[in-house]
PDB file of C-alpha atoms in Angstrom:
ATOM      1  CA  MET X  14      17.602  58.822 -13.415  1.00 56.00           C
ATOM      2  CA  ASN X  15      16.894  60.674 -10.178  1.00 56.00           C
ATOM      3  CA  ARG X  16      16.930  59.209  -6.680  1.00 56.00           C
ATOM      4  CA  SER X  17      13.181  58.704  -6.385  1.00 52.00           C
ATOM      5  CA  THR X  18      13.105  56.855  -9.705  1.00 51.00           C
ATOM      6  CA  GLN X  19      16.032  54.681  -8.577  1.00 55.00           C
ATOM      7  CA  ARG X  20      14.265  53.857  -5.296  1.00 52.00           C
ATOM      8  CA  LEU X  21      11.072  53.051  -7.187  1.00 49.00           C
ATOM      9  CA  SER X  22      12.977  50.796  -9.590  1.00 54.00           C
ATOM     10  CA  ALA X  23      14.755  49.092  -6.693  1.00 52.00           C
ATOM     11  CA  ARG X  24      11.398  48.502  -4.990  1.00 56.00           C
ATOM     12  CA  ARG X  25       9.946  47.033  -8.184  1.00 55.00           C
ATOM     13  CA  VAL X  26      12.909  44.711  -8.575  1.00 48.00           C
ATOM     14  CA  ALA X  27      12.627  43.676  -4.925  1.00 49.00           C
ATOM     15  CA  ALA X  28       8.890  43.100  -5.311  1.00 49.00           C
ATOM     16  CA  LEU X  29       9.454  41.015  -8.436  1.00 48.00           C
ATOM     17  CA  LEU X  30      12.131  38.976  -6.687  1.00 49.00           C
ATOM     18  CA  VAL X  31       9.844  38.320  -3.716  1.00 48.00           C
ATOM     19  CA  ALA X  32       6.937  37.420  -6.001  1.00 49.00           C
ATOM     20  CA  GLY X  33       9.180  35.121  -8.000  1.00 50.00           C
ATOM     21  CA  ALA X  34      10.499  33.449  -4.881  1.00 48.00           C
ATOM     22  CA  LEU X  35       6.983  32.949  -3.556  1.00 47.00           C
ATOM     23  CA  GLY X  36       5.871  31.559  -6.890  1.00 48.00           C
ATOM     24  CA  PHE X  37       8.834  29.197  -6.985  1.00 44.00           C
ATOM     25  CA  GLY X  38       8.151  28.125  -3.413  1.00 46.00           C
ATOM     26  CA  GLY X  39       4.540  27.517  -4.359  1.00 44.00           C
ATOM     27  CA  ALA X  40       5.683  25.378  -7.261  1.00 40.00           C
ATOM     28  CA  LEU X  41       7.827  23.364  -4.864  1.00 37.00           C
ATOM     29  CA  SER X  42       4.843  22.922  -2.550  1.00 39.00           C
ATOM     30  CA  VAL X  43       2.759  21.628  -5.453  1.00 38.00           C
ATOM     31  CA  ALA X  44       5.548  19.211  -6.397  1.00 35.00           C
ATOM     32  CA  ARG X  45       5.786  17.996  -2.791  1.00 39.00           C
ATOM     33  CA  ALA X  46       2.007  17.549  -2.636  1.00 42.00           C
ATOM     34  CA  ALA X  47       2.095  15.483  -5.825  1.00 35.00           C
ATOM     35  CA  ALA X  48       4.896  13.316  -4.413  1.00 37.00           C
ATOM     36  CA  ASP X  49       3.005  12.907  -1.157  1.00 73.00           C
ATOM     37  CA  LYS X  50      -0.055  11.888  -3.156  1.00 89.00           C
ATOM     38  CA  SER X  51       1.823   9.046  -4.850  1.00 91.00           C
ATOM     39  CA  ASP X  52       3.170   7.861  -1.490  1.00 95.00           C
ATOM     40  CA  THR X  53      -0.349   8.099  -0.052  1.00 96.00           C
ATOM     41  CA  THR X  54      -1.603   5.943  -2.907  1.00 96.00           C
ATOM     42  CA  PHE X  55       1.078   3.318  -2.231  1.00 96.00           C
ATOM     43  CA  VAL X  56       0.201   3.267   1.481  1.00 97.00           C
ATOM     44  CA  THR X  57      -3.584   3.085   1.031  1.00 96.00           C
ATOM     45  CA  LYS X  58      -3.323   0.355  -1.612  1.00 96.00           C
ATOM     46  CA  ALA X  59      -0.988  -1.649   0.619  1.00 97.00           C
ATOM     47  CA  ALA X  60      -3.370  -1.257   3.560  1.00 97.00           C
ATOM     48  CA  ALA X  61      -6.329  -2.491   1.489  1.00 96.00           C
ATOM     49  CA  SER X  62      -4.286  -5.408   0.142  1.00 96.00           C
ATOM     50  CA  GLY X  63      -3.250  -6.422   3.642  1.00 96.00           C
ATOM     51  CA  MET X  64      -6.805  -6.186   4.965  1.00 97.00           C
ATOM     52  CA  LEU X  65      -8.036  -8.387   2.115  1.00 97.00           C
ATOM     53  CA  GLU X  66      -5.448 -11.028   2.925  1.00 97.00           C
ATOM     54  CA  VAL X  67      -6.203 -10.935   6.662  1.00 98.00           C
ATOM     55  CA  GLN X  68      -9.986 -11.070   6.292  1.00 97.00           C
ATOM     56  CA  ALA X  69      -9.980 -13.738   3.582  1.00 98.00           C
ATOM     57  CA  SER X  70      -7.473 -15.765   5.595  1.00 98.00           C
ATOM     58  CA  GLN X  71      -9.635 -15.512   8.720  1.00 98.00           C
ATOM     59  CA  VAL X  72     -12.436 -17.048   6.674  1.00 98.00           C
ATOM     60  CA  ALA X  73     -10.036 -19.739   5.424  1.00 98.00           C
ATOM     61  CA  ILE X  74      -9.057 -20.737   8.953  1.00 97.00           C
ATOM     62  CA  THR X  75     -12.645 -21.841   9.589  1.00 96.00           C
ATOM     63  CA  ARG X  76     -13.783 -22.915   6.088  1.00 96.00           C
ATOM     64  CA  ALA X  77     -10.763 -24.626   4.533  1.00 96.00           C
ATOM     65  CA  SER X  78     -10.919 -28.404   4.317  1.00 96.00           C
ATOM     66  CA  ASN X  79      -7.217 -28.854   3.570  1.00 96.00           C
ATOM     67  CA  PRO X  80      -4.941 -28.567   6.633  1.00 97.00           C
ATOM     68  CA  ASP X  81      -2.180 -27.000   4.495  1.00 96.00           C
ATOM     69  CA  VAL X  82      -4.589 -24.267   3.418  1.00 97.00           C
ATOM     70  CA  ARG X  83      -5.543 -23.628   7.052  1.00 97.00           C
ATOM     71  CA  ALA X  84      -1.866 -23.453   8.074  1.00 97.00           C
ATOM     72  CA  PHE X  85      -1.125 -21.028   5.228  1.00 98.00           C
ATOM     73  CA  ALA X  86      -4.129 -18.903   6.241  1.00 98.00           C
ATOM     74  CA  GLN X  87      -2.963 -18.775   9.865  1.00 99.00           C
ATOM     75  CA  ARG X  88       0.459 -17.591   8.738  1.00 98.00           C
ATOM     76  CA  MET X  89      -1.131 -14.941   6.502  1.00 98.00           C
ATOM     77  CA  VAL X  90      -3.268 -13.595   9.363  1.00 98.00           C
ATOM     78  CA  LYS X  91      -0.233 -13.404  11.649  1.00 98.00           C
ATOM     79  CA  ASP X  92       2.173 -11.853   9.135  1.00 98.00           C
ATOM     80  CA  HIS X  93      -0.241  -9.437   7.471  1.00 97.00           C
ATOM     81  CA  THR X  94      -1.659  -8.256  10.795  1.00 98.00           C
ATOM     82  CA  THR X  95       1.862  -7.402  11.967  1.00 98.00           C
ATOM     83  CA  VAL X  96       2.735  -5.588   8.733  1.00 98.00           C
ATOM     84  CA  GLY X  97      -0.643  -3.836   8.727  1.00 97.00           C
ATOM     85  CA  ASP X  98      -0.042  -2.518  12.235  1.00 97.00           C
ATOM     86  CA  GLU X  99       3.422  -1.282  11.228  1.00 98.00           C
ATOM     87  CA  LEU X 100       1.941   0.392   8.149  1.00 97.00           C
ATOM     88  CA  LYS X 101      -0.749   2.145  10.217  1.00 96.00           C
ATOM     89  CA  THR X 102       1.906   3.461  12.598  1.00 97.00           C
ATOM     90  CA  LEU X 103       4.051   4.734   9.724  1.00 96.00           C
ATOM     91  CA  ALA X 104       1.037   6.248   7.978  1.00 95.00           C
ATOM     92  CA  GLY X 105       0.050   8.071  11.163  1.00 93.00           C
ATOM     93  CA  LYS X 106       3.542   9.551  11.480  1.00 94.00           C
ATOM     94  CA  LYS X 107       3.338  10.740   7.878  1.00 94.00           C
ATOM     95  CA  GLY X 108      -0.175  12.162   8.186  1.00 92.00           C
ATOM     96  CA  ILE X 109      -1.672   9.540   5.871  1.00 94.00           C
ATOM     97  CA  THR X 110      -5.087   8.118   6.711  1.00 92.00           C
ATOM     98  CA  VAL X 111      -5.461   4.431   5.948  1.00 93.00           C
ATOM     99  CA  PRO X 112      -8.899   2.908   5.413  1.00 90.00           C
ATOM    100  CA  ASP X 113     -10.606   1.230   8.376  1.00 90.00           C
ATOM    101  CA  SER X 114     -12.477  -1.225   6.185  1.00 93.00           C
ATOM    102  CA  LEU X 115     -12.083  -2.983   2.883  1.00 93.00           C
ATOM    103  CA  PRO X 116     -13.073  -1.171  -0.287  1.00 93.00           C
ATOM    104  CA  ALA X 117     -16.297  -2.578  -1.768  1.00 94.00           C
ATOM    105  CA  ASP X 118     -14.548  -4.524  -4.543  1.00 92.00           C
ATOM    106  CA  GLU X 119     -12.227  -6.239  -2.060  1.00 93.00           C
ATOM    107  CA  ARG X 120     -15.128  -6.915   0.335  1.00 94.00           C
ATOM    108  CA  ALA X 121     -16.940  -8.632  -2.546  1.00 95.00           C
ATOM    109  CA  LYS X 122     -13.971 -11.005  -2.964  1.00 94.00           C
ATOM    110  CA  VAL X 123     -14.172 -12.024   0.700  1.00 97.00           C
ATOM    111  CA  ASP X 124     -17.956 -12.467   0.441  1.00 96.00           C
ATOM    112  CA  LYS X 125     -17.563 -14.619  -2.675  1.00 96.00           C
ATOM    113  CA  LEU X 126     -15.022 -16.824  -0.898  1.00 96.00           C
ATOM    114  CA  SER X 127     -17.271 -17.080   2.161  1.00 96.00           C
ATOM    115  CA  ALA X 128     -19.999 -18.631   0.030  1.00 97.00           C
ATOM    116  CA  LEU X 129     -17.769 -21.551  -0.985  1.00 96.00           C
ATOM    117  CA  GLU X 130     -17.040 -24.755   0.917  1.00 94.00           C
ATOM    118  CA  GLY X 131     -14.615 -27.648   0.958  1.00 94.00           C
ATOM    119  CA  ALA X 132     -12.262 -28.224  -1.952  1.00 95.00           C
ATOM    120  CA  ARG X 133     -13.892 -25.433  -3.992  1.00 96.00           C
ATOM    121  CA  PHE X 134     -13.107 -22.986  -1.198  1.00 97.00           C
ATOM    122  CA  ASP X 135      -9.538 -24.262  -0.858  1.00 97.00           C
ATOM    123  CA  LYS X 136      -8.841 -23.840  -4.579  1.00 96.00           C
ATOM    124  CA  ALA X 137     -10.453 -20.401  -4.801  1.00 97.00           C
ATOM    125  CA  TYR X 138      -8.594 -19.164  -1.719  1.00 97.00           C
ATOM    126  CA  ALA X 139      -5.248 -20.528  -2.953  1.00 97.00           C
ATOM    127  CA  ASP X 140      -5.792 -18.969  -6.396  1.00 96.00           C
ATOM    128  CA  GLU X 141      -7.280 -15.607  -5.420  1.00 95.00           C
ATOM    129  CA  VAL X 142      -5.640 -14.790  -2.093  1.00 95.00           C
ATOM    130  CA  GLY X 143      -2.625 -17.042  -2.140  1.00 96.00           C
ATOM    131  CA  VAL X 144      -1.323 -16.407  -5.641  1.00 97.00           C
ATOM    132  CA  LYS X 145      -3.193 -13.546  -7.305  1.00 97.00           C
ATOM    133  CA  ALA X 146      -3.331 -11.182  -4.312  1.00 96.00           C
ATOM    134  CA  HIS X 147       0.320 -11.862  -3.493  1.00 97.00           C
ATOM    135  CA  LYS X 148       1.414 -11.238  -7.086  1.00 98.00           C
ATOM    136  CA  GLU X 149      -0.387  -7.896  -6.929  1.00 97.00           C
ATOM    137  CA  ALA X 150       1.130  -7.097  -3.523  1.00 97.00           C
ATOM    138  CA  VAL X 151       4.651  -8.002  -4.676  1.00 98.00           C
ATOM    139  CA  SER X 152       4.210  -5.746  -7.697  1.00 98.00           C
ATOM    140  CA  LEU X 153       2.935  -2.870  -5.532  1.00 97.00           C
ATOM    141  CA  PHE X 154       5.663  -3.238  -2.902  1.00 98.00           C
ATOM    142  CA  ASP X 155       8.362  -3.547  -5.564  1.00 98.00           C
ATOM    143  CA  LYS X 156       7.193  -0.357  -7.284  1.00 97.00           C
ATOM    144  CA  ALA X 157       6.837   1.534  -3.992  1.00 97.00           C
ATOM    145  CA  SER X 158      10.273   0.384  -2.805  1.00 97.00           C
ATOM    146  CA  LYS X 159      11.730   2.069  -5.884  1.00 97.00           C
ATOM    147  CA  ASP X 160       9.390   5.006  -6.508  1.00 96.00           C
ATOM    148  CA  ALA X 161       8.195   6.227  -3.099  1.00 96.00           C
ATOM    149  CA  LYS X 162       9.419   9.749  -2.401  1.00 95.00           C
ATOM    150  CA  ASP X 163       9.514   9.572   1.391  1.00 96.00           C
ATOM    151  CA  PRO X 164      12.576   7.596   2.553  1.00 96.00           C
ATOM    152  CA  ASP X 165      10.711   5.983   5.477  1.00 96.00           C
ATOM    153  CA  ILE X 166       7.879   4.838   3.223  1.00 97.00           C
ATOM    154  CA  LYS X 167      10.358   3.561   0.640  1.00 97.00           C
ATOM    155  CA  ALA X 168      12.236   1.655   3.374  1.00 98.00           C
ATOM    156  CA  PHE X 169       9.010   0.118   4.720  1.00 98.00           C
ATOM    157  CA  PHE X 170       8.124  -1.320   1.320  1.00 98.00           C
ATOM    158  CA  ALA X 171      11.677  -2.519   0.632  1.00 98.00           C
ATOM    159  CA  HIS X 172      11.883  -4.171   4.073  1.00 98.00           C
ATOM    160  CA  ASN X 173       8.596  -6.076   3.655  1.00 98.00           C
ATOM    161  CA  LEU X 174       9.010  -7.117   0.017  1.00 98.00           C
ATOM    162  CA  PRO X 175      11.017 -10.315   0.752  1.00 98.00           C
ATOM    163  CA  ALA X 176       8.280 -11.644   3.063  1.00 97.00           C
ATOM    164  CA  LEU X 177       5.653 -11.081   0.372  1.00 97.00           C
ATOM    165  CA  ARG X 178       7.801 -12.918  -2.145  1.00 98.00           C
ATOM    166  CA  GLU X 179       8.056 -15.777   0.356  1.00 98.00           C
ATOM    167  CA  HIS X 180       4.256 -15.782   0.773  1.00 98.00           C
ATOM    168  CA  LEU X 181       3.836 -15.948  -3.010  1.00 98.00           C
ATOM    169  CA  GLN X 182       6.234 -18.879  -3.202  1.00 98.00           C
ATOM    170  CA  MET X 183       4.339 -20.637  -0.389  1.00 97.00           C
ATOM    171  CA  ALA X 184       1.041 -20.050  -2.212  1.00 97.00           C
ATOM    172  CA  GLU X 185       2.404 -21.422  -5.467  1.00 96.00           C
ATOM    173  CA  GLN X 186       3.564 -24.549  -3.615  1.00 95.00           C
ATOM    174  CA  LEU X 187       0.083 -24.861  -2.088  1.00 94.00           C
ATOM    175  CA  LYS X 188      -1.757 -24.855  -5.426  1.00 88.00           C
ATOM    176  CA  PRO X 189      -1.023 -28.479  -6.444  1.00 90.00           C
ATOM    177  CA  ALA X 190      -2.518 -29.696  -3.153  1.00 89.00           C
ATOM    178  CA  VAL X 191      -5.856 -28.013  -3.882  1.00 91.00           C
ATOM    179  CA  LYS X 192      -6.503 -28.942  -7.529  1.00 81.00           C
TER     180      LYS X 192
END
């Protein structure tokens, strides 16, 4: 093998190494994007869940006939507004856009509740927002606290999970009062 052939072979090897490295780096970027997508999904679902609880609870403050339901609703507005604000701040730092308004299916739940009055409202709110929505939120936060890729996002969900479990327990204790 002469010198020009050796240089050509060395250039080919170098080119292949660079191409391989770029391809590998691209594969890592795709993997990171997929991980970011799952974290984005956790964050956007949590934001929608929190907005549902705040908006439905704002309705409950004015429409509930049971004082325990009103007190629970006031606590939900306070707690979920605080967590929602923290989530928006975290999302902004991570470049994740959270929705400004409820998705249509969640908006329909609030509208359905708004059409009810008295004891029927109290029971529906306790069932749908108190228990069902909190069970879903606990499940989401539990999964995200284990599976989120970003350590800050994972920590956010882990930190807020105990409060959601407390809300669920409060809602379950509220149910007998609104039968």
